[in-house]
XYZ file of C-alpha atoms in Angstrom:
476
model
C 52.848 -17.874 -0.601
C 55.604 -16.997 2.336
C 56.099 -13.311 2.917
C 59.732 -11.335 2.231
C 61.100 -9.975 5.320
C 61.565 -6.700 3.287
C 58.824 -5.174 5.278
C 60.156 -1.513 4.077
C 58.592 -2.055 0.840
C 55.109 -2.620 1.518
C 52.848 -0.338 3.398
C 50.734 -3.427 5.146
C 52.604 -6.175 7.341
C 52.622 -9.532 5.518
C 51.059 -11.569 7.875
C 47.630 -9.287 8.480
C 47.464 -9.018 4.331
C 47.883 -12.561 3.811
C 45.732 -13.696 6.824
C 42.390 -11.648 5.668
C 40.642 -13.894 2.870
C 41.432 -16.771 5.568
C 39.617 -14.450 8.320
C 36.651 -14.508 5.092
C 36.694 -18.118 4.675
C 37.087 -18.666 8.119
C 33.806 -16.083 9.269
C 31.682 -18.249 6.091
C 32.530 -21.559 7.883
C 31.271 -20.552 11.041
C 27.891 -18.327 10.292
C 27.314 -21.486 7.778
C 27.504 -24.167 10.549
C 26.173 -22.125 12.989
C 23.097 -20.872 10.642
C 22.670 -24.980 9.943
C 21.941 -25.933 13.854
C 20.049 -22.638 14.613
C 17.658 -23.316 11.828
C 17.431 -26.889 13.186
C 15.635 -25.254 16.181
C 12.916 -23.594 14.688
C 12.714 -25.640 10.818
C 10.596 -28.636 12.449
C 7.909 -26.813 13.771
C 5.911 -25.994 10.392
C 5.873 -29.865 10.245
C 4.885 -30.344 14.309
C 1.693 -31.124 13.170
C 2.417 -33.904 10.266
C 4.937 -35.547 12.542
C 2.071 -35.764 14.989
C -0.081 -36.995 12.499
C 2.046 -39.501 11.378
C 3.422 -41.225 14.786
C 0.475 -40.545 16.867
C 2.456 -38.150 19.027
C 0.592 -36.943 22.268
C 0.913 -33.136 22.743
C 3.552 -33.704 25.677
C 6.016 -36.200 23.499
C 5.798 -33.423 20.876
C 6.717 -30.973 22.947
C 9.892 -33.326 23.424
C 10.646 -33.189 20.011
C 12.056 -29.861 20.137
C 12.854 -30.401 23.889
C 14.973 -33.224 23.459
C 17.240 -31.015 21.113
C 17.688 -28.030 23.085
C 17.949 -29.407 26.617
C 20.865 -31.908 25.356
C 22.164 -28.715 23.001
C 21.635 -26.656 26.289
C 23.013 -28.543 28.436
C 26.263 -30.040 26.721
C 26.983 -26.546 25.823
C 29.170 -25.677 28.609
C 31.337 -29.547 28.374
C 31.504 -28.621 24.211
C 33.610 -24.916 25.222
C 35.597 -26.936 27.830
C 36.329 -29.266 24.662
C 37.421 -26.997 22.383
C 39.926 -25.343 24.824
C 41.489 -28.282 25.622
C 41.239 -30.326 22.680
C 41.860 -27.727 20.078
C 38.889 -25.723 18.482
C 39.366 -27.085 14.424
C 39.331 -30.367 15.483
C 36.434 -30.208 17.801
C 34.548 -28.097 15.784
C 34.577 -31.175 12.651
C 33.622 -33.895 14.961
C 31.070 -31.895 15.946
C 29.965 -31.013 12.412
C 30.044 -35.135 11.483
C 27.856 -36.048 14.882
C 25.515 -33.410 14.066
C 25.283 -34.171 10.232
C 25.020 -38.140 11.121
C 22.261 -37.543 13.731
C 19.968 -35.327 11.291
C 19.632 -38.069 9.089
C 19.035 -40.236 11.797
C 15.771 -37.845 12.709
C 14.899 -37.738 8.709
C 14.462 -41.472 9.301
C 12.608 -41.463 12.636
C 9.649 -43.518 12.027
C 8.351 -43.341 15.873
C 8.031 -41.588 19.112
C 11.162 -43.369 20.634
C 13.357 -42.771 17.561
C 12.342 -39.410 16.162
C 12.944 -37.984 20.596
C 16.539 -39.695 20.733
C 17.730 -38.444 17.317
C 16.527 -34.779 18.228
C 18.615 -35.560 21.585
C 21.585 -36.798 19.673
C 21.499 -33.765 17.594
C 21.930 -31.628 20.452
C 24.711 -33.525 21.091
C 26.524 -32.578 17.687
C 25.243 -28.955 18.072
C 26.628 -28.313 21.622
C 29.906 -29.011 20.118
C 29.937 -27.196 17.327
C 28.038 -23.900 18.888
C 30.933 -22.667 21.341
C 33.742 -23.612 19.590
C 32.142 -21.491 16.138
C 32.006 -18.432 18.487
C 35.421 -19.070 20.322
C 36.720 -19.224 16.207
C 35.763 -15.780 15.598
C 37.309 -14.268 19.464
C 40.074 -15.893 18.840
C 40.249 -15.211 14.805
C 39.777 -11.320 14.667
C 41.507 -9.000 16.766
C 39.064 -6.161 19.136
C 37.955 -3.829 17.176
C 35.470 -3.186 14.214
C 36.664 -6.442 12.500
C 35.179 -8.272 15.690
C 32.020 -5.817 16.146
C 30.886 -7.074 12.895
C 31.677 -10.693 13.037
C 29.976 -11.433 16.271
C 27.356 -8.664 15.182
C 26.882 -11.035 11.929
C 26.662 -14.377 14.498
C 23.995 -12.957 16.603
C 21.841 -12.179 13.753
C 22.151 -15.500 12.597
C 20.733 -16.852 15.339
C 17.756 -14.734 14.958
C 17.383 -14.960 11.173
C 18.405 -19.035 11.449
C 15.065 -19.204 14.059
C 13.225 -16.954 11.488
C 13.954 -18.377 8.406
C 13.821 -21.939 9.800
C 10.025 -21.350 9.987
C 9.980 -20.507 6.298
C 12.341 -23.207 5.332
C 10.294 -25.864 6.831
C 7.189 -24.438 5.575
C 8.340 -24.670 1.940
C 9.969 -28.321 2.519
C 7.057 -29.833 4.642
C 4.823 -28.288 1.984
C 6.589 -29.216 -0.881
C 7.968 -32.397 -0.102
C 8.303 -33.719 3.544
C 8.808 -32.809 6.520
C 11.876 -34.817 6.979
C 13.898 -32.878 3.938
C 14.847 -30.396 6.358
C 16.939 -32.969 7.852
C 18.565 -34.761 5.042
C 19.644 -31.562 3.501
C 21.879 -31.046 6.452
C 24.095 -33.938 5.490
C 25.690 -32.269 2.623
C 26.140 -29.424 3.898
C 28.128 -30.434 7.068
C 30.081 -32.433 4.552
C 31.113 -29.678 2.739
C 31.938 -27.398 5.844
C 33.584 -30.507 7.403
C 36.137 -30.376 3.967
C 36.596 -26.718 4.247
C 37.133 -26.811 7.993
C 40.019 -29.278 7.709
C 41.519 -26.850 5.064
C 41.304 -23.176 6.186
C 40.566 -23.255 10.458
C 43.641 -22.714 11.889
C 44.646 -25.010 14.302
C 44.814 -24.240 18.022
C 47.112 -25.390 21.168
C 45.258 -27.101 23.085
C 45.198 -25.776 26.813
C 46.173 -28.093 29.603
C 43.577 -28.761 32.134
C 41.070 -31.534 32.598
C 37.410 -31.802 31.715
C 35.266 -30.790 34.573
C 32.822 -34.145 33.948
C 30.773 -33.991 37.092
C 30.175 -30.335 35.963
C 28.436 -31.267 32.741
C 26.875 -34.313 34.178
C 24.863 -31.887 37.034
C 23.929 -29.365 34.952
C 22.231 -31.501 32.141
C 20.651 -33.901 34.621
C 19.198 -30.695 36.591
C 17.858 -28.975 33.295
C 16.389 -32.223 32.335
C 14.759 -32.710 35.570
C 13.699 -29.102 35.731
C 12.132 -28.922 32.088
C 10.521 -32.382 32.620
C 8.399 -31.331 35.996
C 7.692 -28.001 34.473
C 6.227 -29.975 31.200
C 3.916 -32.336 33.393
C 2.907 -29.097 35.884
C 0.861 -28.812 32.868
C -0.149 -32.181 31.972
C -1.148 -33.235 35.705
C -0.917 -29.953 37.688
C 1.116 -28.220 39.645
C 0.590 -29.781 43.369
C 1.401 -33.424 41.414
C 3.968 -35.630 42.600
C 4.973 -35.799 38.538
C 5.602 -32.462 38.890
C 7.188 -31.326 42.469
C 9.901 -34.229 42.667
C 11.007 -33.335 39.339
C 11.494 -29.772 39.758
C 12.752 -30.246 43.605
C 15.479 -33.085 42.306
C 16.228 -30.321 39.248
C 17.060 -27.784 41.864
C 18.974 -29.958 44.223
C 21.351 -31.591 41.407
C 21.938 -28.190 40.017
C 22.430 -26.636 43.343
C 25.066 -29.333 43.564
C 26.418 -28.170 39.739
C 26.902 -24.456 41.320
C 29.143 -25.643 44.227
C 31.029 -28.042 42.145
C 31.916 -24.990 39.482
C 33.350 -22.843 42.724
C 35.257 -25.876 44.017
C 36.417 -26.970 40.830
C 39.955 -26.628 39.504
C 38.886 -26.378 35.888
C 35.403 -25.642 35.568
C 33.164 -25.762 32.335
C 31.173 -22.975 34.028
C 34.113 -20.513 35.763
C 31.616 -18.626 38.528
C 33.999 -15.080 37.892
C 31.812 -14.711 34.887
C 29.500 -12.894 36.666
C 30.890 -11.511 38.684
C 30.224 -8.630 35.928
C 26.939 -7.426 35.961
C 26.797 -6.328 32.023
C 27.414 -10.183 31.169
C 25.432 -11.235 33.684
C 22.282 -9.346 32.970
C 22.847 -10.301 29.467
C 22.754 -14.092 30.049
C 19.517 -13.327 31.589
C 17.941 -11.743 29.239
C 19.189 -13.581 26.557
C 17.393 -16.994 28.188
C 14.348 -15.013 28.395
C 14.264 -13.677 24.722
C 15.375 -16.880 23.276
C 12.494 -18.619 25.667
C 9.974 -16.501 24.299
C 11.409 -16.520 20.676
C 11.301 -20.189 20.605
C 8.083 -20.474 21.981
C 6.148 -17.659 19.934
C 7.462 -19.801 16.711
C 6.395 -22.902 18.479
C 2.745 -21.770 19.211
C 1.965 -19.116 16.139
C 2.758 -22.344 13.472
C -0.007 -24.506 15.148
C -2.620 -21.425 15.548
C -1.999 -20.543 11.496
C -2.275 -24.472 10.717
C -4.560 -25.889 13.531
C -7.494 -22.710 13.777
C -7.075 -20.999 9.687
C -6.438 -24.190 8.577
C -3.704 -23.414 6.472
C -0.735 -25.892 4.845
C 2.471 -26.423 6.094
C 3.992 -23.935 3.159
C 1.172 -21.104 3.897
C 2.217 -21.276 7.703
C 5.947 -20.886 6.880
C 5.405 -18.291 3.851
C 3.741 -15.849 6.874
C 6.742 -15.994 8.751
C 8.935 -14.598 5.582
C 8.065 -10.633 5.992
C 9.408 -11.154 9.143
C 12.453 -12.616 8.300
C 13.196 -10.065 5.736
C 12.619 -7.117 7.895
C 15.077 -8.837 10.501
C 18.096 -9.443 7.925
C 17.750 -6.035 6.483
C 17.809 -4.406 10.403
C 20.673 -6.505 11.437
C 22.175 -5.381 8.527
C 22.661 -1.461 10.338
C 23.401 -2.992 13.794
C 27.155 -2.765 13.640
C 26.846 0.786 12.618
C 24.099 1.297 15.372
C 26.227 -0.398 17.784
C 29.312 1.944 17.029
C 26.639 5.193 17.943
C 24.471 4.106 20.759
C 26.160 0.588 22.095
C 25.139 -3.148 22.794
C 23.103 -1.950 25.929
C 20.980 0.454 24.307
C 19.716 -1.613 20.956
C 19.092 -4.949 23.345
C 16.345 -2.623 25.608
C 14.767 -1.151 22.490
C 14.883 -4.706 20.629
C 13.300 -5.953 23.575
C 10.767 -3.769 24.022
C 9.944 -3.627 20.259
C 9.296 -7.452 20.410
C 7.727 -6.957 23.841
C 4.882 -4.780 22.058
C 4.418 -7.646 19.535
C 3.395 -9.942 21.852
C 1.286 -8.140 23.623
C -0.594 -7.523 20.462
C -0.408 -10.988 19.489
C -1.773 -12.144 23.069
C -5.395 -10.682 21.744
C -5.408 -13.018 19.045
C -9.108 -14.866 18.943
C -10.141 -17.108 15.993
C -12.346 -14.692 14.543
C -9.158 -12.689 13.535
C -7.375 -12.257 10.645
C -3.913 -12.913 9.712
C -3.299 -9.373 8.130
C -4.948 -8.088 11.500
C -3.928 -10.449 13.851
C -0.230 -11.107 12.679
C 1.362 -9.432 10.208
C 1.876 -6.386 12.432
C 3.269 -8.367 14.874
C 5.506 -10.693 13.094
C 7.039 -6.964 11.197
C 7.404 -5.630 14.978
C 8.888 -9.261 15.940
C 11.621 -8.579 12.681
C 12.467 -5.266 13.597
C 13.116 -6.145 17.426
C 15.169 -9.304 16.877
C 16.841 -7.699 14.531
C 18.440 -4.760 16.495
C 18.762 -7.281 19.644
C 20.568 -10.414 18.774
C 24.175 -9.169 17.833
C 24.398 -6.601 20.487
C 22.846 -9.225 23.103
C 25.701 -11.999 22.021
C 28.699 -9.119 22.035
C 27.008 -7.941 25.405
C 27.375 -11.696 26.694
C 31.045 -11.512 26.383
C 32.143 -8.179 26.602
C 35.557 -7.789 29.077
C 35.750 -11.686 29.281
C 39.431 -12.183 29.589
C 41.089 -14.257 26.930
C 41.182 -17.175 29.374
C 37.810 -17.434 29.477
C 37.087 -17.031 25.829
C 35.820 -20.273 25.408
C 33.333 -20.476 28.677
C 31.741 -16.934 27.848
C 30.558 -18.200 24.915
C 29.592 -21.500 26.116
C 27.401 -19.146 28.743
C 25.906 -17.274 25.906
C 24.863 -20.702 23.905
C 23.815 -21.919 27.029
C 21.562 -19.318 28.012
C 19.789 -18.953 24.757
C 19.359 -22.971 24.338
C 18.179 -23.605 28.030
C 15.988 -20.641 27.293
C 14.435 -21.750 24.181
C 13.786 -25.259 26.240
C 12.458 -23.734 29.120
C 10.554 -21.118 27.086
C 8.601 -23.941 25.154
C 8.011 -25.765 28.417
C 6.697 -22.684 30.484
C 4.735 -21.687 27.887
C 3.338 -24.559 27.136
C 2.233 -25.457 30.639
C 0.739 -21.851 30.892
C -1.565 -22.348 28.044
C -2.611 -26.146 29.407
C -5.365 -25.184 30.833
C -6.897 -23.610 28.194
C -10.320 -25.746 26.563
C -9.192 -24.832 22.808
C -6.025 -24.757 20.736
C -6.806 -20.627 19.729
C -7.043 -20.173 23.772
C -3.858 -22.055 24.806
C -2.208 -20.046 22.341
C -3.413 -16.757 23.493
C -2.474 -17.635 26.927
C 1.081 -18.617 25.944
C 1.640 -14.975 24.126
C 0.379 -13.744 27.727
C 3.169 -15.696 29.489
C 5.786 -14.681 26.737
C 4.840 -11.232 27.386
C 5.359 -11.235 31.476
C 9.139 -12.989 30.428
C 9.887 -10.539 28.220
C 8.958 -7.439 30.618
C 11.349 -8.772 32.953
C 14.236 -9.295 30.410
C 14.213 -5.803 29.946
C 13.714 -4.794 33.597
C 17.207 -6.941 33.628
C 18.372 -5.319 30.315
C 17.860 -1.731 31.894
C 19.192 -2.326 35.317
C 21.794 -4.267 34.305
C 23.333 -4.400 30.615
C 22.385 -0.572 29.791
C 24.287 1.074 32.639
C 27.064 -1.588 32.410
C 27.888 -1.061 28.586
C 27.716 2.957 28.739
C 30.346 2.974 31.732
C 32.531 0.436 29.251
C 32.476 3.143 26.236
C 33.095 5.964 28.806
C 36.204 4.334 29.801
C 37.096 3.444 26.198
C 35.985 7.546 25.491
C 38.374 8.442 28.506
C 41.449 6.452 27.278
């Protein structure tokens, strides 16, 4: 319907009437795709222990299973922003939609180590696409303001309830039916969000610039070298030559990534970034959280199936008090946000969360899950909760327009490379422990030292950085 130029008559200009159900349809598309590849982070692991089962994984290639997908989602994240800016976000964000849809049946299919690894790789592929350019769709989509507070408040709590529910999800499916459902219903629904994409996203100019390649190429290759000696530190020990030229040819190559992205003309990566220490200190601790996030779900699935014994559905079922208590605390974070600020909620998330694990990293056999875990996983729901939307608005706070699309490639970035990172740490921490109830006791001990120092960073860093913000905003 085209709006009269008789703007006398009407109260509310045309265009910001008529745009608003778009700016609905528009926020559904995103939170939907994005909700569809956070899940795919967390929805495998209540079936870890089938898929090992079933292709004779060792406990190294299954850590690669969910490596594989967020090193490659990780480390493509930065190239997929780049994309979007140049190429035009709509029509990035559908062919990222159709690679990602495409490779999770591919993974459904897997019928060995080789296959099942490459399509979790080829995922991340799809996913790095689609991440940035979802969160560059609502910057660009609704002005500053509370329209945007609660939008990117609503995308950061998917992440955290897509990693949450993802547990229960898979649960119910590996339970119910297989393992590999989780995967084949994503087909559909990237389908359907592929149609609606091409219909209501508006279409952007693309910028002009070039793709900084070499950029993209370092900083994947170093991750992957990084992640890969860290993984066999604990498979052959630390003072191994599996493990030091890895991690020593990680550092070098993404030594070489940093001084390409402050020589470059058009980096994926623009070094200004932090030159703020809010956003900064935010990408820090949002790669720790994530790390430990990741990892906890990762580690509490095989204690609940490998030492009580339970199914694939009881494992995901205990993770669903947790996920409720999450959704219903995000729920108050734009309000919260409004009072006390991003910087304030991520230390008290943090240290809510940081209390769980410590409880959890006590956890011996002879305990009970209403003992051992369920006070925990409510702490865990109550702490994500209040920290994921105010970490993600904390991550690109003051990032100039030009830079929209790189500040949220850092943010994806950060929480991916964390989640890898956190799953390899971790699980080299707890190699050296004789049973599977010990390894996973001495992971929660490792989480627990990360998350300490994301909210050392959190309080020296994001806390003082986001008060000054609303004192200037107070002052003007």
């Amino acid at each position: 319907m085209t709006a009269t130029p008789d703007t006398a008559s009407t109260p509310v200009p045309p265009p910001a009437r008529a745009s608003r159900p778009h700016h609905t349809v528009v926020l559904v598309i995103v939170l939907v795709s994005y909700f569809m590849i956070v899940l795919d982070n967390s929805i495998i692991f209540t079936g870890l222990p089938e898929i090992q089962r079933g292709m004779g994984l060792s406990p190294t290639a299954l850590s690669w299973v969910q490596n594989a997908y967020t090193l490659v989602f990780g480390g493509l994240l930065l190239l997929g922003a780049r994309a979007g800016d140049l190429l035009g976000r709509q029509r990035v964000f559908v062919l990222g939609l159709a690679l990602f849809g495409l490779a999770s049946f591919l993974v459904g299919t897997a019928q060995d180590e080789a296959w099942i690894i490459a399509a979790r790789a080829f995922q991340g592929v799809g996913a790095a696409i689609v991440a940035p350019s979802s969160l560059s769709l609502i910057t660009s989509t609704f002005p500053v303001g509370p329209e945007r507070t609660r939008a990117v408040s609503l995308y950061g709590t998917t992440a955290g309830v897509g990693a949450s529910l993802g547990m229960v999800v898979g649960g119910a499916l590996a339970g119910l039916v297989s393992w590999r459902a989780g995967f084949f219903i994503n087909v559909p629904i990237a389908i359907v969000m592929i149609v609606l994409a091409v219909r209501y996203l508006p279409q952007t100019a693309p910028t002009r610039g070039r793709f900084d390649v070499l950029g993209a190429v370092t900083s994947t290759l170093g991750m992957g070298a990084l992640v890969y000696g860290i993984v066999n530190g604990g498979d052959h020990g630390w003072g191994a030559s599996a493990t030091i030229l890895p991690i020593a040819a990680g550092a070098v190559v993404l030594a070489v990534f940093v001084l390409n992205e402050w020589k470059a003309t058009h980096p994926i990566m623009p070094l200004r970034l932090f030159a703020d220490a809010g956003r900064s200190g935010a990408a820090v601790a949002r790669l720790l959280f994530a790390g430990t996030g990741i990892a906890f779900f990762f580690f509490t699935t095989q204690f609940l199936q490998g030492v009580y014994g339970w199914s694939a559905l009881e494992a995901g079922v205990a993770f669903l008090p947790m996920t409720l208590l999450q959704f219903a605390v995000s729920l108050l974070v734009p309000r919260l946000t409004r009072r006390f600020g991003n910087g304030l909620l991520v230390a008290v998330g943090i240290a809510i969360v940081l209390a769980a694990v410590l409880w959890l990293s006590r956890i011996t056999p002879d305990v009970g899950y209403l003992a051992g875990f369920a006070g925990p996983l409510v702490l865990f729901g109550i702490g994500q909760g209040l920290c994921f939307g105010p970490l993600t608005a904390a991550g690109i706070a003051g990032a100039p327009a030009a830079d929209a699309g790189a500040a949220s490639g850092l943010v994806n970035t950060a929480h991916q490379l964390g989640s890898t990172l956190g799953v390899a740490v971790l699980t080299a921490v707890g190699a050296g422990a004789a049973t599977l109830s010990g390894r996973v006791a001495d992971a929660y001990t490792g989480g627990a030292v990360m998350l300490g120092i994301a909210l050392v960073v959190t309080l020296v860093l994001v806390l003082p950085s986001d008060r000054g913000a609303r004192g200037r905003v107070d002052m003007s």
